[in-house]
């Protein structure tokens, strides 16, 4: 409703919020049902689908965070060319590419896991279906786990490096701004993205960059909760409640009046929109 928010950064945030709704829906409802149920089971198809959607959406979010870091880099390091570089067409292509690549890259892996024979107690020592706990139940050579770890590690490291290099360059440019107010404004613009990056990639790295290292089950659960629950919980706070542009935009929106045959109901728009 506010034309001032019609720019690439908020376009990416809207796509990120949409992906996060489904990202949390892939695991949290089942986790909550398991907490109150004595029979904590999931079908094999349900487990594979949960793994596919959770990691596909997570990959899409990771690529989108990388795109957002590049967007901030262009906006701060090359502001005069920003409108010509980050065009609406390019933003749409980057958003669509993030989603398409995130969902396609995992299809071969999930298809391969679905062909494996499984035996034993079939107990997954995790709060949701994940690659390593599921692969350890396979009645076959589990050396492929190492290959899976390498693939995940390369993808995580590449994305994290691109984002880190972008923000290092951004901070270098910000420190050269002579005005204190200008430096503060530039830092506040990037602080939200940097916070999300550290929270998301920090917990993901602890989970998927450890290779043969093993953690106690309680620590595994805590790390999984960080990127599956806590990061999505804090993202709306970072992008909405702590976002000056969003708060100003909401405060300027007028009250809404809904007329019905029997009464007139006035609804004052909330000061901050709820996003996920």
CSV table of C-alpha atoms in Angstrom, one decimal:
chain,number,residue,atom,x,y,z
A,1,UNK,CA,0.0,0.0,0.0
A,2,UNK,CA,3.0,2.3,0.4
A,3,UNK,CA,4.8,3.1,-2.9
A,4,UNK,CA,8.0,3.9,-1.0
A,5,UNK,CA,8.4,0.2,-0.2
A,6,UNK,CA,8.1,-0.8,-3.8
A,7,UNK,CA,11.8,-1.4,-4.3
A,8,UNK,CA,14.0,-4.5,-4.8
A,9,UNK,CA,14.8,-4.9,-1.1
A,10,UNK,CA,11.2,-5.2,0.0
A,11,UNK,CA,10.3,-7.3,-3.0
A,12,UNK,CA,13.0,-9.8,-1.8
A,13,UNK,CA,11.7,-9.6,1.8
A,14,UNK,CA,8.2,-10.4,0.6
A,15,UNK,CA,9.4,-13.5,-1.3
A,16,UNK,CA,11.5,-14.5,1.7
A,17,UNK,CA,8.5,-14.2,4.0
A,18,UNK,CA,6.4,-16.3,1.7
A,19,UNK,CA,9.0,-19.0,1.6
A,20,UNK,CA,9.4,-18.9,5.4
A,21,UNK,CA,5.7,-19.6,5.9
A,22,UNK,CA,6.1,-22.9,4.1
A,23,UNK,CA,9.6,-23.5,5.6
A,24,UNK,CA,8.1,-23.5,9.1
A,25,UNK,CA,5.0,-25.4,8.0
A,26,UNK,CA,7.1,-28.3,6.7
A,27,UNK,CA,8.3,-29.2,10.2
A,28,UNK,CA,6.8,-27.3,13.1
A,29,UNK,CA,3.2,-28.7,12.9
A,30,UNK,CA,4.6,-32.3,13.1
A,31,UNK,CA,7.0,-31.3,15.9
A,32,UNK,CA,4.1,-29.9,17.9
A,33,UNK,CA,1.9,-32.9,17.3
A,34,UNK,CA,4.7,-35.2,18.4
A,35,UNK,CA,5.1,-33.2,21.7
A,36,UNK,CA,1.5,-34.0,22.7
A,37,UNK,CA,1.2,-37.5,21.1
A,38,UNK,CA,2.4,-40.8,22.6
A,39,UNK,CA,2.8,-42.3,19.1
A,40,UNK,CA,5.5,-40.2,17.5
A,41,UNK,CA,5.6,-41.8,14.1
A,42,UNK,CA,5.8,-40.6,10.5
A,43,UNK,CA,5.3,-42.5,7.3
A,44,UNK,CA,8.3,-43.1,5.0
A,45,UNK,CA,6.6,-41.0,2.2
A,46,UNK,CA,5.8,-38.3,4.8
A,47,UNK,CA,9.5,-38.4,6.0
A,48,UNK,CA,10.8,-38.0,2.4
A,49,UNK,CA,8.4,-35.2,1.6
A,50,UNK,CA,9.3,-33.4,4.9
A,51,UNK,CA,13.0,-33.6,4.0
A,52,UNK,CA,12.4,-32.5,0.5
A,53,UNK,CA,10.3,-29.4,1.2
A,54,UNK,CA,12.2,-28.4,4.3
A,55,UNK,CA,15.6,-28.5,2.6
A,56,UNK,CA,14.3,-27.1,-0.7
A,57,UNK,CA,12.7,-24.2,1.0
A,58,UNK,CA,15.9,-23.7,3.1
A,59,UNK,CA,18.0,-23.8,0.0
A,60,UNK,CA,15.7,-21.2,-1.7
A,61,UNK,CA,16.0,-19.0,1.4
A,62,UNK,CA,19.8,-19.3,1.4
A,63,UNK,CA,20.0,-18.3,-2.3
A,64,UNK,CA,17.6,-15.4,-1.7
A,65,UNK,CA,19.7,-14.2,1.3
A,66,UNK,CA,22.7,-14.2,-1.0
A,67,UNK,CA,20.7,-12.2,-3.6
A,68,UNK,CA,19.7,-9.8,-0.9
A,69,UNK,CA,23.3,-9.3,0.1
A,70,UNK,CA,24.3,-8.6,-3.5
A,71,UNK,CA,21.4,-6.1,-3.7
A,72,UNK,CA,22.6,-4.3,-0.6
A,73,UNK,CA,26.2,-4.3,-2.0
A,74,UNK,CA,25.0,-2.6,-5.3
A,75,UNK,CA,22.8,-0.2,-3.4
A,76,UNK,CA,25.6,1.0,-1.1
A,77,UNK,CA,28.8,0.5,-3.2
A,78,UNK,CA,27.3,1.7,-6.6
A,79,UNK,CA,24.2,3.7,-5.7
A,80,UNK,CA,24.1,5.8,-8.9
A,81,UNK,CA,23.8,2.7,-11.1
A,82,UNK,CA,21.5,0.8,-8.7
A,83,UNK,CA,18.2,1.6,-10.5
A,84,UNK,CA,19.7,0.5,-13.8
A,85,UNK,CA,21.3,-2.7,-12.4
A,86,UNK,CA,18.5,-3.9,-10.1
A,87,UNK,CA,15.6,-3.6,-12.5
A,88,UNK,CA,12.2,-5.1,-11.8
A,89,UNK,CA,12.8,-7.7,-14.5
A,90,UNK,CA,16.2,-8.8,-12.9
A,91,UNK,CA,14.6,-8.9,-9.4
A,92,UNK,CA,11.8,-11.1,-10.7
A,93,UNK,CA,14.3,-13.4,-12.4
A,94,UNK,CA,16.5,-13.7,-9.3
A,95,UNK,CA,13.5,-14.5,-7.1
A,96,UNK,CA,12.2,-17.1,-9.5
A,97,UNK,CA,15.6,-18.5,-10.0
A,98,UNK,CA,16.2,-18.9,-6.2
A,99,UNK,CA,12.9,-20.9,-5.9
A,100,UNK,CA,13.4,-23.0,-9.0
A,101,UNK,CA,17.0,-23.9,-8.2
A,102,UNK,CA,16.3,-24.6,-4.6
A,103,UNK,CA,13.6,-27.1,-5.5
A,104,UNK,CA,15.3,-28.8,-8.4
A,105,UNK,CA,18.7,-29.3,-6.8
A,106,UNK,CA,17.4,-31.8,-4.2
A,107,UNK,CA,15.3,-33.9,-6.5
A,108,UNK,CA,18.1,-36.4,-7.4
A,109,UNK,CA,19.1,-36.8,-3.8
A,110,UNK,CA,15.6,-37.5,-2.5
A,111,UNK,CA,14.9,-39.9,-5.4
A,112,UNK,CA,18.1,-41.8,-4.5
A,113,UNK,CA,17.2,-42.0,-0.8
A,114,UNK,CA,13.7,-43.3,-1.7
A,115,UNK,CA,15.3,-46.3,-3.4
A,116,UNK,CA,17.3,-47.4,-0.4
A,117,UNK,CA,16.3,-50.4,1.8
A,118,UNK,CA,15.7,-49.5,5.4
A,119,UNK,CA,15.8,-51.9,8.4
A,120,UNK,CA,16.4,-51.9,12.1
A,121,UNK,CA,14.4,-50.0,14.8
A,122,UNK,CA,13.7,-47.1,12.4
A,123,UNK,CA,14.1,-44.6,15.2
A,124,UNK,CA,15.2,-41.1,14.0
A,125,UNK,CA,17.1,-39.3,16.7
A,126,UNK,CA,16.1,-35.8,15.6
A,127,UNK,CA,13.0,-33.6,15.9
A,128,UNK,CA,12.3,-33.9,12.2
A,129,UNK,CA,13.4,-36.0,9.3
A,130,UNK,CA,16.9,-35.0,8.2
A,131,UNK,CA,19.4,-36.6,5.8
A,132,UNK,CA,22.0,-38.0,8.2
A,133,UNK,CA,19.5,-39.6,10.7
A,134,UNK,CA,17.5,-41.2,7.8
A,135,UNK,CA,20.6,-42.4,5.9
A,136,UNK,CA,21.9,-44.1,9.1
A,137,UNK,CA,18.8,-46.3,9.1
A,138,UNK,CA,19.6,-47.7,5.6
A,139,UNK,CA,20.5,-51.4,5.3
A,140,UNK,CA,23.4,-50.6,2.9
A,141,UNK,CA,26.7,-48.9,2.7
A,142,UNK,CA,26.5,-45.6,4.4
A,143,UNK,CA,29.6,-44.1,2.9
A,144,UNK,CA,27.4,-42.0,0.8
A,145,UNK,CA,26.8,-39.9,3.9
A,146,UNK,CA,30.2,-38.4,3.4
A,147,UNK,CA,29.4,-37.4,-0.2
A,148,UNK,CA,26.1,-35.9,1.0
A,149,UNK,CA,28.0,-33.9,3.7
A,150,UNK,CA,30.5,-32.6,1.0
A,151,UNK,CA,27.7,-31.5,-1.3
A,152,UNK,CA,25.9,-29.7,1.5
A,153,UNK,CA,29.1,-28.1,2.7
A,154,UNK,CA,30.1,-26.8,-0.7
A,155,UNK,CA,26.7,-25.1,-1.2
A,156,UNK,CA,26.7,-23.6,2.3
A,157,UNK,CA,30.3,-22.4,2.1
A,158,UNK,CA,29.8,-20.8,-1.3
A,159,UNK,CA,26.7,-18.9,-0.3
A,160,UNK,CA,28.2,-17.8,3.0
A,161,UNK,CA,31.4,-16.6,1.3
A,162,UNK,CA,29.4,-14.5,-1.2
A,163,UNK,CA,27.4,-13.0,1.6
A,164,UNK,CA,30.5,-12.4,3.8
A,165,UNK,CA,32.5,-10.8,0.9
A,166,UNK,CA,29.5,-8.5,0.1
A,167,UNK,CA,29.2,-7.3,3.6
A,168,UNK,CA,32.9,-6.8,4.1
A,169,UNK,CA,32.9,-4.6,1.1
A,170,UNK,CA,29.8,-2.8,2.3
A,171,UNK,CA,31.2,-2.1,5.7
A,172,UNK,CA,34.5,-0.8,4.1
A,173,UNK,CA,32.5,1.6,2.0
A,174,UNK,CA,30.3,2.7,4.9
A,175,UNK,CA,33.3,3.5,7.1
A,176,UNK,CA,34.4,5.9,4.4
A,177,UNK,CA,31.2,8.0,4.6
A,178,UNK,CA,32.2,11.3,6.2
A,179,UNK,CA,28.8,12.0,7.7
A,180,UNK,CA,28.0,10.2,11.0
A,181,UNK,CA,24.3,10.3,10.1
A,182,UNK,CA,25.0,8.8,6.7
A,183,UNK,CA,27.1,6.0,8.3
A,184,UNK,CA,24.3,5.3,10.8
A,185,UNK,CA,21.6,5.1,8.2
A,186,UNK,CA,23.7,2.8,6.0
A,187,UNK,CA,24.6,0.5,8.9
A,188,UNK,CA,20.9,0.3,10.0
A,189,UNK,CA,19.9,-0.7,6.5
A,190,UNK,CA,22.3,-3.7,6.5
A,191,UNK,CA,22.1,-4.6,10.2
A,192,UNK,CA,18.8,-6.6,9.7
A,193,UNK,CA,20.2,-8.6,6.8
A,194,UNK,CA,23.5,-9.3,8.6
A,195,UNK,CA,21.6,-10.5,11.7
A,196,UNK,CA,19.5,-12.9,9.7
A,197,UNK,CA,22.6,-14.1,7.9
A,198,UNK,CA,24.5,-14.8,11.1
A,199,UNK,CA,21.6,-16.6,12.8
A,200,UNK,CA,20.6,-18.7,9.8
A,201,UNK,CA,24.1,-19.7,8.4
A,202,UNK,CA,25.6,-20.0,11.9
A,203,UNK,CA,23.2,-22.7,13.0
A,204,UNK,CA,23.1,-24.4,9.6
A,205,UNK,CA,27.0,-24.5,9.6
A,206,UNK,CA,27.0,-26.2,13.0
A,207,UNK,CA,24.6,-28.8,11.7
A,208,UNK,CA,26.0,-29.5,8.2
A,209,UNK,CA,29.7,-28.6,8.3
A,210,UNK,CA,30.9,-31.0,11.0
A,211,UNK,CA,31.4,-34.0,8.7
A,212,UNK,CA,32.4,-37.0,11.0
A,213,UNK,CA,32.2,-35.0,14.2
A,214,UNK,CA,29.3,-36.1,16.5
A,215,UNK,CA,27.4,-34.0,19.0
A,216,UNK,CA,25.3,-35.2,22.0
A,217,UNK,CA,21.6,-35.7,21.0
A,218,UNK,CA,20.5,-32.7,23.1
A,219,UNK,CA,23.0,-30.4,21.3
A,220,UNK,CA,21.8,-31.7,17.9
A,221,UNK,CA,18.2,-30.9,18.9
A,222,UNK,CA,19.2,-27.4,20.1
A,223,UNK,CA,21.0,-26.6,16.8
A,224,UNK,CA,18.1,-27.9,14.8
A,225,UNK,CA,15.7,-25.7,16.8
A,226,UNK,CA,17.9,-22.7,16.0
A,227,UNK,CA,17.5,-22.8,12.3
A,228,UNK,CA,14.1,-24.5,12.1
A,229,UNK,CA,12.3,-22.5,14.8
A,230,UNK,CA,14.2,-19.6,16.3
A,231,UNK,CA,15.5,-18.1,13.1
A,232,UNK,CA,12.0,-17.9,11.5
A,233,UNK,CA,10.7,-16.6,14.8
A,234,UNK,CA,13.1,-13.7,14.9
A,235,UNK,CA,13.0,-12.8,11.2
A,236,UNK,CA,9.6,-11.0,11.4
A,237,UNK,CA,10.9,-9.0,14.4
A,238,UNK,CA,14.1,-8.1,12.5
A,239,UNK,CA,12.4,-7.2,9.3
A,240,UNK,CA,9.2,-5.6,10.7
A,241,UNK,CA,9.4,-4.5,14.3
A,242,UNK,CA,13.0,-3.3,14.0
A,243,UNK,CA,12.6,-1.8,10.5
A,244,UNK,CA,12.1,1.9,10.5
A,245,UNK,CA,10.7,2.1,7.0
A,246,UNK,CA,8.1,-0.5,7.8
A,247,UNK,CA,7.0,1.2,11.0
A,248,UNK,CA,6.7,4.6,9.4
A,249,UNK,CA,4.7,3.1,6.5
A,250,UNK,CA,2.3,1.4,8.9
A,251,UNK,CA,1.8,4.5,11.0
A,252,UNK,CA,0.8,6.5,7.9
A,253,UNK,CA,-1.8,4.1,6.8
A,254,UNK,CA,-5.4,5.3,7.6
A,255,UNK,CA,-8.0,3.5,9.7
A,256,UNK,CA,-10.3,1.2,7.9
A,257,UNK,CA,-14.1,1.2,8.3
A,258,UNK,CA,-16.2,-1.8,7.5
A,259,UNK,CA,-20.0,-1.3,7.2
A,260,UNK,CA,-22.4,-4.1,7.8
A,261,UNK,CA,-26.2,-4.1,7.7
A,262,UNK,CA,-26.4,-4.0,11.5
A,263,UNK,CA,-23.4,-2.0,12.7
A,264,UNK,CA,-20.3,0.0,11.7
A,265,UNK,CA,-17.0,-1.6,12.8
A,266,UNK,CA,-13.9,0.6,12.8
A,267,UNK,CA,-10.6,-1.2,12.5
A,268,UNK,CA,-7.5,0.7,13.3
A,269,UNK,CA,-4.6,-0.9,11.4
A,270,UNK,CA,-2.0,-2.4,13.6
A,271,UNK,CA,1.2,-0.4,14.0
A,272,UNK,CA,3.3,-3.2,12.7
A,273,UNK,CA,2.2,-5.9,10.2
A,274,UNK,CA,2.7,-9.5,11.2
A,275,UNK,CA,4.9,-11.5,8.8
A,276,UNK,CA,6.5,-14.8,8.9
